[in-house]
Structures are given as structure tokens and as C-alpha cells.
Coordinates of C-alpha atoms and ligand atoms in Angstrom, one line a residue:
Chain A
M107 CA -4.3 -51.4 -56.4
K108 CA -7.8 -51.7 -57.6
T109 CA -7.8 -54.3 -60.4
A110 CA -10.8 -53.4 -62.5
A111 CA -10.4 -49.6 -62.4
V112 CA -9.0 -48.0 -65.6
K113 CA -6.3 -45.5 -64.8
P114 CA -7.2 -42.0 -65.8
A115 CA -4.8 -40.6 -68.4
F116 CA -2.3 -38.2 -66.9
N117 CA -3.5 -34.7 -67.2
V118 CA -1.8 -32.1 -65.0
D119 CA -4.6 -29.6 -65.1
E120 CA -7.1 -32.1 -64.0
L121 CA -4.8 -33.1 -61.2
R122 CA -4.1 -29.5 -60.1
A123 CA -7.8 -28.9 -59.8
Q124 CA -7.9 -31.4 -57.0
F125 CA -5.5 -29.4 -54.8
P126 CA -7.4 -26.4 -53.3
I127 CA -4.3 -24.7 -52.1
L128 CA -3.0 -24.2 -55.7
K129 CA -5.5 -21.4 -56.1
E130 CA -3.9 -19.4 -53.3
L131 CA -2.0 -16.2 -54.1
V132 CA 1.3 -15.5 -52.4
H133 CA 2.3 -11.8 -52.4
G134 CA -0.4 -11.3 -54.9
K135 CA 1.1 -13.9 -57.3
P136 CA -0.1 -17.4 -58.1
L137 CA 1.5 -19.9 -55.7
V138 CA 4.2 -22.1 -57.3
Y139 CA 4.8 -24.8 -54.7
F140 CA 8.2 -26.4 -55.1
D141 CA 8.8 -27.5 -51.5
N142 CA 7.2 -30.9 -51.8
A143 CA 10.2 -32.7 -50.2
A144 CA 9.4 -30.8 -47.0
T145 CA 5.7 -31.6 -47.2
S146 CA 3.4 -32.1 -50.2
Q147 CA 0.1 -30.5 -50.7
K148 CA -3.1 -32.4 -50.1
P149 CA -5.9 -33.3 -52.6
R150 CA -9.4 -32.5 -51.7
R151 CA -10.3 -36.2 -51.1
V152 CA -7.8 -36.4 -48.2
I153 CA -8.9 -33.1 -46.6
K154 CA -12.5 -34.2 -46.9
A155 CA -11.8 -37.7 -45.4
E156 CA -10.3 -36.1 -42.2
S157 CA -13.2 -33.7 -41.7
A158 CA -15.8 -36.4 -42.5
Y159 CA -14.3 -38.6 -39.8
Y160 CA -14.8 -35.9 -37.2
A161 CA -18.3 -35.0 -38.5
T162 CA -19.6 -38.6 -38.6
I163 CA -17.8 -41.3 -36.8
N164 CA -15.4 -39.7 -34.3
A165 CA -14.9 -42.1 -31.3
N166 CA -11.9 -43.7 -29.6
V167 CA -10.8 -47.0 -31.2
H168 CA -10.6 -50.5 -29.8
R169 CA -12.2 -49.5 -26.6
G170 CA -15.9 -48.8 -26.8
V171 CA -18.6 -51.4 -27.6
H172 CA -20.8 -48.6 -29.0
T173 CA -21.5 -48.1 -32.7
L174 CA -19.2 -45.1 -33.3
S175 CA -16.3 -46.8 -31.7
T176 CA -16.8 -49.8 -33.8
K177 CA -17.0 -47.7 -37.0
A178 CA -13.9 -45.7 -36.1
T179 CA -12.0 -48.9 -35.3
E180 CA -13.1 -50.4 -38.6
A181 CA -12.1 -47.3 -40.6
Q182 CA -8.7 -47.3 -38.9
E183 CA -8.1 -51.0 -39.5
A184 CA -9.2 -50.6 -43.1
A185 CA -6.5 -48.0 -43.5
R186 CA -4.0 -50.3 -42.0
E187 CA -4.9 -52.9 -44.7
I188 CA -4.6 -50.2 -47.4
V189 CA -1.0 -49.5 -46.2
R190 CA -0.1 -53.1 -46.0
K191 CA -1.2 -53.7 -49.5
H192 CA 0.5 -50.6 -50.8
I193 CA 3.9 -51.5 -49.6
N194 CA 3.3 -55.3 -50.0
A195 CA 3.8 -56.2 -46.4
K196 CA 2.8 -59.8 -45.5
H197 CA 0.6 -59.0 -42.6
A198 CA -1.5 -56.0 -41.5
H199 CA 0.0 -56.3 -38.0
E200 CA 3.4 -55.5 -39.4
I201 CA 2.1 -51.9 -40.0
I202 CA 2.6 -49.7 -36.9
F203 CA 1.1 -46.2 -37.0
T204 CA 3.4 -43.5 -35.7
S205 CA 3.4 -39.8 -35.8
G206 CA 5.8 -39.7 -38.7
T207 CA 9.2 -40.9 -40.0
T208 CA 11.0 -39.4 -37.0
A209 CA 8.9 -41.2 -34.5
G210 CA 9.3 -44.5 -36.5
I211 CA 13.1 -44.2 -36.5
N212 CA 13.2 -43.3 -32.8
L213 CA 11.1 -46.3 -32.0
A214 CA 13.4 -48.5 -34.1
A215 CA 16.6 -47.1 -32.6
A216 CA 15.4 -47.3 -29.0
S217 CA 13.9 -50.7 -29.3
L218 CA 16.5 -52.3 -31.6
G219 CA 19.2 -50.7 -29.4
Q220 CA 17.9 -52.4 -26.4
L221 CA 17.5 -55.7 -28.2
L222 CA 20.7 -55.8 -30.2
L223 CA 23.4 -53.3 -29.1
K224 CA 26.2 -54.2 -26.7
K225 CA 29.4 -52.4 -25.9
G226 CA 31.7 -52.3 -28.9
D227 CA 29.0 -53.0 -31.5
E228 CA 28.6 -50.9 -34.6
V229 CA 25.7 -49.2 -36.4
V230 CA 26.2 -48.2 -40.0
I231 CA 24.4 -45.2 -41.6
S232 CA 25.2 -43.2 -44.7
G233 CA 26.7 -39.7 -45.0
M234 CA 23.5 -38.3 -46.7
E235 CA 21.1 -39.1 -43.9
H236 CA 18.5 -36.7 -42.6
H237 CA 19.1 -35.7 -38.9
S238 CA 16.1 -37.9 -38.1
N239 CA 18.1 -40.9 -39.2
I240 CA 21.3 -39.8 -37.5
V241 CA 20.5 -38.5 -34.0
P242 CA 18.3 -41.4 -32.8
W243 CA 21.2 -43.8 -33.7
Q244 CA 23.7 -41.5 -31.9
L245 CA 21.5 -41.7 -28.8
A246 CA 21.2 -45.5 -29.0
C247 CA 24.9 -45.9 -29.5
E248 CA 25.7 -43.7 -26.6
R249 CA 23.3 -45.5 -24.4
H250 CA 24.7 -49.0 -25.2
G251 CA 28.4 -48.1 -25.8
A252 CA 28.2 -48.8 -29.5
T253 CA 29.8 -46.8 -32.4
L254 CA 28.3 -45.2 -35.4
K255 CA 30.0 -45.9 -38.8
V256 CA 29.3 -43.9 -42.0
I257 CA 29.1 -44.9 -45.7
P258 CA 31.0 -42.1 -47.5
I259 CA 29.3 -40.1 -50.3
T260 CA 30.8 -39.7 -53.7
D261 CA 31.0 -36.3 -55.6
S262 CA 27.8 -37.1 -57.5
G263 CA 26.0 -37.6 -54.3
E264 CA 25.8 -41.4 -54.1
W265 CA 26.9 -44.0 -51.6
D266 CA 30.5 -45.1 -52.1
L267 CA 29.7 -48.8 -52.2
K268 CA 33.4 -49.7 -52.2
Q269 CA 33.7 -48.2 -48.7
V270 CA 30.7 -49.6 -46.8
P271 CA 32.1 -50.0 -43.3
F272 CA 30.5 -53.4 -42.4
S273 CA 32.5 -55.4 -39.9
G274 CA 32.0 -58.4 -37.7
K275 CA 30.6 -56.0 -35.1
T276 CA 28.0 -54.4 -37.3
R277 CA 24.5 -55.0 -35.9
I278 CA 22.3 -52.5 -37.6
L279 CA 22.2 -50.7 -41.0
A280 CA 20.0 -47.6 -41.2
I281 CA 19.8 -45.9 -44.6
S282 CA 17.5 -43.6 -46.6
H283 CA 15.8 -44.9 -49.7
V284 CA 15.9 -41.5 -51.3
S285 CA 17.9 -38.4 -50.2
N286 CA 15.8 -35.4 -49.3
T287 CA 18.6 -33.0 -50.2
L288 CA 20.1 -34.6 -53.3
G289 CA 17.2 -36.6 -54.7
T290 CA 19.4 -39.6 -55.1
I291 CA 17.5 -42.9 -55.3
N292 CA 19.8 -45.3 -53.4
P293 CA 20.5 -48.9 -54.2
V294 CA 18.9 -50.1 -51.0
K295 CA 18.0 -53.5 -52.2
K296 CA 21.6 -54.3 -53.1
L297 CA 23.0 -53.1 -49.8
I298 CA 20.3 -54.8 -47.8
A299 CA 21.1 -58.1 -49.5
Q300 CA 24.7 -57.6 -48.5
A301 CA 23.8 -56.8 -44.9
K302 CA 21.5 -59.7 -44.6
K303 CA 24.3 -62.2 -45.5
Q304 CA 26.1 -60.9 -42.4
G305 CA 23.1 -61.0 -40.1
I306 CA 22.8 -57.2 -39.9
V307 CA 19.3 -55.8 -39.1
T308 CA 18.2 -53.3 -41.8
V309 CA 16.2 -50.1 -41.3
V310 CA 15.1 -47.9 -44.2
D311 CA 14.1 -44.2 -44.0
G312 CA 11.5 -44.1 -46.7
A313 CA 10.3 -40.5 -46.1
Q314 CA 11.3 -39.3 -49.5
A315 CA 10.5 -42.5 -51.4
I316 CA 6.9 -43.1 -50.6
A317 CA 5.4 -40.4 -52.8
H318 CA 7.5 -41.2 -55.8
L319 CA 8.4 -44.9 -55.9
N320 CA 6.5 -48.1 -55.7
V321 CA 7.8 -49.4 -52.4
N322 CA 7.7 -53.2 -52.0
V323 CA 9.1 -54.1 -48.6
Q324 CA 9.3 -57.8 -49.2
D325 CA 11.2 -57.3 -52.4
L326 CA 13.6 -54.8 -50.7
G327 CA 14.1 -57.4 -48.0
C328 CA 14.4 -54.8 -45.2
D329 CA 13.5 -55.5 -41.6
L330 CA 12.0 -52.1 -40.9
Y331 CA 10.8 -49.3 -43.2
A332 CA 9.6 -45.8 -42.0
F333 CA 7.7 -43.1 -43.7
S334 CA 5.4 -40.1 -43.1
G335 CA 2.0 -39.4 -44.5
H336 CA 2.5 -35.7 -45.1
K337 CA 5.2 -36.2 -47.7
A338 CA 2.8 -38.3 -49.8
Y339 CA -0.3 -36.2 -50.2
G340 CA -1.5 -37.3 -46.7
P341 CA -2.0 -35.5 -43.4
T342 CA 0.6 -34.3 -41.0
G343 CA 1.2 -36.1 -37.7
I344 CA 0.8 -39.6 -39.2
G345 CA 3.4 -42.1 -40.3
V346 CA 4.1 -45.7 -40.6
L347 CA 6.8 -48.0 -39.3
Y348 CA 6.7 -51.4 -41.2
G349 CA 8.5 -54.2 -39.4
R350 CA 8.9 -57.9 -40.3
D351 CA 6.7 -59.6 -37.8
E352 CA 9.3 -62.1 -36.5
L353 CA 11.6 -59.2 -35.6
L354 CA 8.8 -57.0 -34.2
E355 CA 7.8 -59.9 -31.9
R356 CA 11.3 -59.9 -30.4
M357 CA 11.6 -56.1 -30.1
P358 CA 10.7 -54.5 -26.7
P359 CA 8.0 -51.8 -26.6
W360 CA 9.2 -48.2 -26.9
Q361 CA 6.5 -46.1 -25.2
G362 CA 4.2 -47.5 -22.5
G363 CA 0.6 -46.6 -21.9
G364 CA -2.9 -47.4 -22.9
E365 CA -3.7 -49.6 -25.9
M366 CA -0.3 -51.4 -25.8
I367 CA -0.8 -53.7 -22.8
D368 CA -2.5 -57.0 -22.3
T369 CA -2.6 -57.0 -18.5
V370 CA -1.3 -54.4 -16.0
T371 CA -0.6 -54.9 -12.3
L372 CA 1.2 -52.4 -10.2
I373 CA 4.3 -54.5 -10.4
Q374 CA 4.4 -55.7 -14.0
S375 CA 2.6 -55.6 -17.3
T376 CA 2.4 -57.9 -20.3
W377 CA 2.2 -56.5 -23.8
A378 CA -0.6 -56.5 -26.3
K379 CA -0.1 -58.4 -29.5
L380 CA 1.2 -56.7 -32.7
P381 CA 0.8 -54.0 -33.8
F382 CA -0.7 -52.6 -30.6
K383 CA 2.4 -53.3 -28.6
F384 CA 4.0 -50.4 -30.4
E385 CA 0.9 -48.1 -30.5
A386 CA 0.6 -46.7 -27.0
G387 CA -2.1 -44.1 -26.4
T388 CA -4.9 -42.9 -28.6
P389 CA -3.7 -42.9 -32.1
N390 CA -4.2 -40.1 -34.7
I391 CA -7.4 -41.7 -36.0
A392 CA -8.3 -38.9 -38.4
G393 CA -4.7 -38.9 -39.7
I394 CA -4.8 -42.7 -40.2
I395 CA -8.0 -42.4 -42.2
G396 CA -6.5 -39.5 -44.2
L397 CA -3.4 -41.5 -44.9
G398 CA -5.5 -44.4 -46.2
K399 CA -7.2 -42.0 -48.6
A400 CA -4.0 -40.5 -49.8
I401 CA -2.6 -43.9 -50.6
R402 CA -5.8 -44.8 -52.5
W403 CA -5.5 -41.5 -54.3
M404 CA -1.9 -42.3 -55.4
E405 CA -2.9 -45.7 -56.5
D406 CA -5.8 -44.3 -58.6
Y407 CA -3.4 -42.0 -60.4
D408 CA -0.6 -44.6 -60.5
K409 CA 2.8 -43.6 -59.0
A410 CA 4.7 -44.8 -62.0
V411 CA 2.7 -42.4 -64.2
M412 CA 3.2 -39.6 -61.8
A413 CA 6.9 -40.4 -61.5
R414 CA 7.3 -40.1 -65.3
H415 CA 5.8 -36.7 -65.2
E416 CA 8.0 -35.6 -62.3
H417 CA 11.0 -36.9 -64.2
A418 CA 10.2 -34.8 -67.2
L419 CA 10.0 -31.8 -64.8
L420 CA 13.3 -32.7 -63.4
Q421 CA 15.0 -33.0 -66.8
H422 CA 13.6 -29.7 -68.0
A423 CA 14.4 -27.8 -64.8
T424 CA 17.9 -29.3 -64.7
K425 CA 18.7 -28.2 -68.2
E426 CA 17.3 -24.7 -67.7
L427 CA 19.1 -24.2 -64.3
L428 CA 22.4 -25.4 -65.6
A429 CA 22.2 -22.6 -68.3
I430 CA 22.5 -20.0 -65.4
D431 CA 26.0 -18.7 -65.0
G432 CA 27.6 -19.9 -61.8
L433 CA 24.8 -22.3 -60.9
R434 CA 26.1 -25.6 -59.6
I435 CA 23.8 -28.6 -58.8
I436 CA 24.7 -30.6 -55.7
G437 CA 23.6 -34.1 -56.4
T438 CA 24.0 -35.4 -59.9
A439 CA 23.3 -39.1 -59.5
K440 CA 21.8 -40.9 -62.5
E441 CA 18.8 -42.2 -60.5
K442 CA 17.0 -39.2 -59.0
V443 CA 13.5 -38.2 -57.9
G444 CA 12.4 -34.6 -58.7
V445 CA 14.7 -32.8 -56.3
I446 CA 17.3 -30.3 -57.3
S447 CA 19.7 -28.7 -54.8
F448 CA 21.9 -25.9 -56.1
V449 CA 24.3 -23.2 -55.1
I450 CA 25.3 -20.0 -57.1
D451 CA 29.0 -19.8 -57.2
P452 CA 31.0 -16.7 -58.0
S453 CA 31.7 -16.5 -61.7
S454 CA 34.3 -14.6 -63.6
A455 CA 31.6 -13.4 -66.1
S456 CA 28.9 -12.3 -63.6
G457 CA 30.6 -11.6 -60.4
S458 CA 29.8 -12.7 -56.8
G459 CA 28.1 -15.8 -55.6
V460 CA 24.6 -15.6 -54.2
H461 CA 23.4 -16.8 -50.8
H462 CA 20.5 -19.3 -50.6
Y463 CA 18.7 -17.2 -48.0
D464 CA 18.6 -14.2 -50.4
L465 CA 17.4 -16.4 -53.2
G466 CA 14.7 -18.0 -51.1
T467 CA 13.5 -14.6 -49.9
L468 CA 13.3 -13.1 -53.4
L469 CA 11.7 -16.2 -54.9
D470 CA 9.0 -16.0 -52.2
Q471 CA 8.3 -12.4 -53.1
Q472 CA 7.5 -13.8 -56.6
G473 CA 5.1 -16.4 -55.2
I474 CA 7.5 -19.3 -55.4
A475 CA 8.1 -21.6 -52.5
V476 CA 11.4 -23.4 -52.3
R477 CA 13.5 -24.6 -49.4
T478 CA 16.8 -23.1 -48.4
G479 CA 19.4 -24.0 -45.8
H480 CA 20.9 -27.3 -44.8
H481 CA 17.7 -29.4 -45.2
C482 CA 18.4 -31.2 -41.9
T483 CA 21.5 -32.8 -43.4
Q484 CA 24.4 -30.8 -42.0
P485 CA 26.9 -33.6 -42.4
L486 CA 26.1 -33.7 -46.1
M487 CA 26.5 -30.0 -46.4
D488 CA 29.9 -30.4 -44.7
R489 CA 30.8 -33.1 -47.2
F490 CA 30.1 -30.8 -50.1
G491 CA 31.7 -27.8 -48.4
V492 CA 28.6 -25.6 -48.6
S493 CA 26.6 -23.9 -45.8
G494 CA 23.3 -24.6 -47.5
T495 CA 21.6 -24.9 -50.8
T496 CA 18.4 -23.8 -52.5
R497 CA 16.2 -26.8 -53.2
V498 CA 13.3 -27.2 -55.6
S499 CA 11.3 -30.4 -55.2
F500 CA 8.5 -31.5 -57.4
A501 CA 5.2 -33.3 -57.0
C502 CA 2.8 -34.7 -59.5
F503 CA 0.7 -31.5 -59.6
N504 CA 3.6 -29.3 -60.7
S505 CA 3.7 -28.1 -64.3
M506 CA 6.3 -27.3 -66.9
E507 CA 5.0 -23.7 -66.9
E508 CA 5.7 -23.5 -63.2
V509 CA 9.3 -24.6 -63.9
D510 CA 9.6 -21.8 -66.5
T511 CA 8.1 -19.3 -64.0
M512 CA 10.6 -20.4 -61.4
V513 CA 13.6 -20.1 -63.7
A514 CA 12.6 -16.6 -64.8
A515 CA 12.1 -15.5 -61.2
L516 CA 15.4 -17.0 -60.2
K517 CA 17.2 -15.1 -63.0
K518 CA 15.5 -11.9 -61.8
A519 CA 16.6 -12.6 -58.2
I520 CA 20.2 -13.3 -59.2
K521 CA 20.4 -10.1 -61.2
M522 CA 19.2 -8.1 -58.2
L523 CA 21.8 -9.8 -55.9
R524 CA 24.9 -9.8 -58.0
Chain B
M42 CA 7.0 3.4 -48.0
F43 CA 7.6 1.0 -50.9
T44 CA 4.8 -0.6 -52.7
D45 CA 6.8 -2.8 -55.1
W46 CA 8.7 -5.7 -53.6
Q47 CA 11.6 -5.1 -56.0
D48 CA 12.1 -1.5 -54.9
R49 CA 11.9 -2.6 -51.3
Y50 CA 14.5 -5.3 -51.6
E51 CA 16.8 -3.3 -53.8
H52 CA 16.7 -0.5 -51.2
L53 CA 17.5 -3.1 -48.5
I54 CA 20.4 -4.5 -50.5
E55 CA 21.8 -0.9 -51.0
L56 CA 21.5 -0.2 -47.3
G57 CA 23.6 -3.3 -46.7
K58 CA 26.4 -1.7 -48.7
D59 CA 26.7 1.2 -46.2
L60 CA 26.8 -1.1 -43.1
P61 CA 29.7 -0.2 -40.8
L62 CA 31.6 -3.4 -41.3
I63 CA 32.9 -5.5 -38.5
A64 CA 36.6 -5.9 -38.2
P65 CA 37.7 -9.4 -39.2
E66 CA 39.1 -10.2 -35.7
H67 CA 35.6 -9.6 -34.3
K68 CA 33.9 -12.2 -36.7
T69 CA 34.0 -14.7 -33.9
D70 CA 31.5 -17.3 -32.8
D71 CA 30.7 -15.2 -29.8
N72 CA 29.5 -12.4 -32.0
L73 CA 27.4 -14.7 -34.2
V74 CA 23.6 -14.1 -34.0
R75 CA 21.9 -17.5 -33.2
G76 CA 18.8 -18.2 -35.1
C77 CA 19.5 -16.9 -38.6
Q78 CA 19.7 -19.1 -41.7
S79 CA 22.5 -16.8 -43.0
R80 CA 25.4 -16.0 -40.8
V81 CA 25.3 -12.6 -39.0
W82 CA 28.0 -11.1 -36.8
L83 CA 27.2 -8.2 -34.5
H84 CA 29.9 -6.5 -32.5
P85 CA 29.1 -4.0 -29.8
E86 CA 31.6 -1.5 -28.5
P87 CA 30.8 0.8 -25.6
Q88 CA 32.1 4.3 -26.2
N89 CA 31.5 7.2 -23.7
G90 CA 28.3 5.8 -22.5
L91 CA 27.0 4.9 -26.0
I92 CA 27.0 1.6 -27.8
H93 CA 28.7 1.5 -31.2
F94 CA 27.8 -1.4 -33.4
T95 CA 29.6 -3.0 -36.4
A96 CA 28.2 -6.0 -38.2
D97 CA 28.3 -8.3 -41.3
S98 CA 26.4 -11.1 -42.9
D99 CA 27.1 -13.5 -45.7
A100 CA 23.6 -12.9 -47.2
M101 CA 22.8 -9.5 -48.8
I102 CA 19.2 -9.1 -47.6
T103 CA 20.3 -10.0 -44.1
K104 CA 23.1 -7.5 -44.3
G105 CA 20.5 -4.9 -45.3
I106 CA 18.3 -5.8 -42.4
V107 CA 21.2 -5.6 -39.9
A108 CA 22.3 -2.3 -41.5
L109 CA 18.8 -0.9 -40.9
L110 CA 19.0 -2.0 -37.3
V111 CA 22.4 -0.6 -36.8
R112 CA 21.2 2.8 -38.2
V113 CA 18.4 2.8 -35.7
Y114 CA 20.3 1.6 -32.7
N115 CA 23.9 2.8 -33.3
N116 CA 25.5 5.3 -30.9
R117 CA 22.6 5.2 -28.5
T118 CA 22.7 4.8 -24.7
P119 CA 21.8 1.3 -23.4
Q120 CA 18.5 2.8 -22.0
E121 CA 17.6 4.2 -25.4
I122 CA 18.3 0.8 -27.0
L123 CA 16.3 -1.1 -24.4
G124 CA 13.4 1.3 -24.8
A125 CA 13.4 1.7 -28.6
S126 CA 10.2 0.7 -30.4
T127 CA 10.3 -1.5 -33.5
E128 CA 7.6 0.4 -35.3
F129 CA 9.9 1.4 -38.1
I130 CA 10.0 -2.3 -39.2
D131 CA 6.3 -2.1 -40.1
K132 CA 6.8 1.1 -41.9
I133 CA 9.4 -0.3 -44.3
G134 CA 7.3 -3.4 -44.9
L135 CA 9.6 -5.9 -43.1
R136 CA 7.0 -7.2 -40.7
E137 CA 7.2 -10.6 -42.3
H138 CA 10.8 -10.8 -41.2
L139 CA 9.6 -10.6 -37.6
S140 CA 7.5 -13.7 -37.8
P141 CA 8.4 -16.4 -35.3
N142 CA 9.9 -18.5 -38.2
R143 CA 13.3 -19.3 -37.0
A144 CA 14.8 -19.2 -40.5
N145 CA 14.9 -15.4 -40.5
G146 CA 16.8 -13.6 -37.9
L147 CA 15.5 -10.0 -37.4
S148 CA 14.0 -10.6 -34.0
A149 CA 17.2 -12.6 -33.0
M150 CA 19.3 -9.6 -34.0
I151 CA 17.1 -7.1 -32.1
D152 CA 17.3 -9.5 -29.1
Q153 CA 21.0 -9.6 -29.2
M154 CA 21.4 -5.8 -29.4
K155 CA 19.1 -5.4 -26.5
R156 CA 21.0 -8.1 -24.6
Y157 CA 24.3 -6.2 -25.1
A158 CA 22.6 -3.0 -24.0
L159 CA 21.2 -4.8 -20.9
A160 CA 24.6 -6.2 -20.0
D161 CA 26.3 -2.9 -20.5
S162 CA 23.7 -1.0 -18.4
A163 CA 24.3 -3.5 -15.6
K164 CA 28.0 -2.7 -15.4
P165 CA 28.9 -0.5 -12.4
Ligands
PLP93 C1 14.9 -38.3 -45.6 C2 14.0 -37.9 -44.5 N1 14.0 -38.6 -43.3 C3 13.2 -38.2 -42.3 C4 12.4 -37.1 -42.3 C5 11.6 -36.7 -41.2 O1 10.3 -36.8 -41.4 P1 9.2 -36.3 -40.4 O2 9.6 -34.9 -40.1 O3 7.9 -36.3 -41.2 O4 9.2 -37.1 -39.2 C6 12.4 -36.3 -43.5 C7 11.6 -35.1 -43.6 O5 12.1 -34.0 -43.7 C8 13.2 -36.7 -44.6 O6 13.3 -36.0 -45.7

């Protein structure tokens, strides 16, 4: 973070003015955007940075000796340093640019699988993981004859720490920092410490944490940490996989191609040094620069201050929602980000339950964007015995008035449907 | 037809209440329409050269949409079903349900009805 700059006081109107999309109308009504866990909206500074790159310094990186290539390379490497500092990695070469969390975890699973997994070994995940942090491990386990073990989830939507299935055969722990469906902030540091004692390599899915928490990878003690730019006010198609350099050195490359090699003959190749060993092909240069801007923007506004505002929204919305007859919140952990998943159960007073698809459709008609369905966490839906939920998820630019608008619209929708 | 979203959706929800309901034994995985966020079952029964549809859904708006389709396609010959236009969808203001967004299932339902019709018309 910039040391000298004085943080601007938190003013939601001033913040909202920086997001051009918030002026859009949906079905003739002002947009209320409560689907930030899927992707957050972008401030003007980020949108401008991407187009300025194309308008002024577009060139391929690390290849040309010409001026534009040098400028593009410098801009990309400056963004890498911004990311390094932001998550407190030791070295810039521990920051690997990927297309997103999904790509980061696939890289981790494929490469770690090859490095570590043998027949009979075990990989531990939790029961609240996004499909992106399940399927790559299933593929790796299948390939190497390993088995996936799962930390069970309690009724409040937290890890059951008494039932962590570590064994002498556990090689990898892959867990989410924050649940996209429940909003639960998981005690990752504690579990990582436990894993480390047993020599287990730890991978964190930080997709939902990066916009809301100050992430410090050295303090967490994780080996790998993945996140996406688009969930943290940055562009789509860009993400980061942080890896501890000693481990990254030992991991085999995932994808082969240009940029990632040192020498190539038709028989064999040698790998480029970190981070380029894991960055095959032309990177998303505009996205990388946009991501750097988004991180700077979050630092300027201070995530802790934004998180306090989001927490106030969470508390207000939780209270208002719980007053609706039959409404049940799935995910009631003490430590949560601004995410509320709920279902409408049948109630003796008001009659039938309400399907999330109906709610989502009627909220949309009123200009309100929420997510409905299983949120790419089908095992978690099974755990709670529901086919899906309606999820509202907040970002720093959301206001209390928007929460009230949503609650009123929800009541109207439920009335139409019951 | 409807200018106000509320009228439009209330009408759709009402339509759903008149849907010829599928018999419980036909609520099978085979009759599930793939590609809807809510569950939709569609059961075809050929009768004297016509196809008779029954259906259900666990969401009310989806049930209204499938009821609308059943109204249009029910008790028609396979050729009529295969040749039917989907213009009525625009008229009732449901075009948004035809977008390629996989979360809504209108086009998946129409596809499934047409697939049944095609399979039936291919029978000797
Ligand atoms: C917890 C979690 N993990 C992984 C992902 C995948 O992120 P992306 O689609 O950006 O690769 C998401 C996004 O939905 C998520 O919420």
C-alpha cells in the first residue's frame, strides 16, 4: 500500500460514481447488482487502463527489442510487483499469471499430481468447495491412483475440524479461503499449520477472499494460492497462482509452448526460470495491467474499510430477510463475507415454498441481479438437502437503500408466487 | 399483449395451474428436460397419430412456460410440431427466455418436444 497517501473517507455515493455500469437500467429500473460473488463490477480506472494499453503500448512481451515491447513488458512486470506486494509474497517470480482461479487450480492439480501423487495417496478437500476446486483434484487422483477425502461441513456451514481426514497418506490439502455459496470465512491458517506439521502441501482457492480480505500468503503459510481478477474489481480472463518458490522450482510445467522454455530441440526442451516456466504462450497483457490497476484501486480505498461497509450490509440484509416468513438462510457461520444464500420453505402461515428460479426471474424483472441455482457447489447443496438457493452477494459499492429495494422486491415476488 | 411485467408473470403462473399434469410414474429421469435450472418433466404419448403431452415443473414460472408450450403443441401431428413457428413466444413477451443462457429452459423444452415428434414420425 502507498505509505504517504491519506485514505479517502468511505463514502458509498462517491464510490458508486466510479462504476459506470451502475447507471444502467434493467427492465426500465435502476440496476441493483447483488451478484458480486459471480463477478464484481469494474471501476472506471480499470476499464480505462485496459483500453489505454491497447491504444498506446500494445505489443508482445519479453520478445521484441523495440520500444513498445519494452513498455508492455515493463507494464506487465510492474503489475506482477503490485500483486506480490498486495498478497505479501516474498518474490515477484512467485506470482504466476493465469486466466483465472480455475486455470490456477488446474495447473496446481496437474503439476502437483505429477510431482507428489502415487497409488494409494490421498488428497483432502472440504465439502464446501466450488467445482473448480473439486474436479481438477478428481482428475489428478484418477490419473495417479490416489483417493479424494473430504472435510465434512457442519449445519452452520463451517468445516468440522474434529473430522479432518488427514492420514499418513495425505499429500495435498486443497481448500477455499471463503465459500462462494455460504460466505463462510474459513480458518485456513489454522488448518494449514496442522497440515504443514504432517508435510502436506497446501493449496488455497482464494477466489472469494481477494476482494474482501487482506490476504497475506506468508502469514497464512500456504504453498499455493489461486484467485481471479474479475471477482476483485479487475478484468475477466486474468488470475494469479501464487506459489512458494522452493515448491514451484520442483513442480513440472503444466502447459508447453512459447515463453516457457529456455532451449528447445526436437528431442527435448529445458524450462525457462520462474515464473515463465508456468506462463506458456502470450499472456493476457491488457488483463494483467487491468488487474494491477484494480489492486491499486482496492488499496487506495482500503479493503478493511470496504469490508466494514459490506459487513454492515450483511447484518442489515440478514435481519430484514429473516423477518420473511419461511425464509431460511443456508450458511450461518460467525465469520462471513457479504454473501447470503437462502431458500423459501413452505410455512403454515403463508403456504407453499418458493423455487429459487422463480425468485431470480421476478427479482430480475425489478432490476435486481442475484444468483440462483447450485452456485457450482452441488455437493454442498446435497449436504443441505436443497436443489439450489437464491444468493445475494455484496461489494463495496452496494448501499443500504439497495438492500431495502431488494427486500421489498423479494416480498412482492414471494407474494406473487405463494 | 402485456405491458406490465407483473401482469405478464401472473398470467404465466395462472397458466401453469391448468397444465395437464404428468402422472407420477412418468416423472422419470428420462422425461427430465436437460438444461433448465428448475426441474421440468415432459411426457409424450402418441394417440391416433397425434402426440399428447403431460408435464410438470418444481418452479411456477417454468410450469407456466411449459403449459404455454403444451397448449401450442398438444394433440398435434408430429409434422405439425416439427413445422410449428415459435412466433407466439415473442407475442407474449417471453423472448428473453429463449436467450442462449443455459439457466432457462424454454428452448430446451421446445427441442425436446420436437425430438419426440421426430422420433415418432420416424416410426414405421
Ligand atoms: C470459490 C470459487 N472457486 C473458484 C471459482 C472459479 O473462478 P473462475 O471462474 O474465475 O476461474 C469461483 C468462481 O465462481 C469461486 O467462487
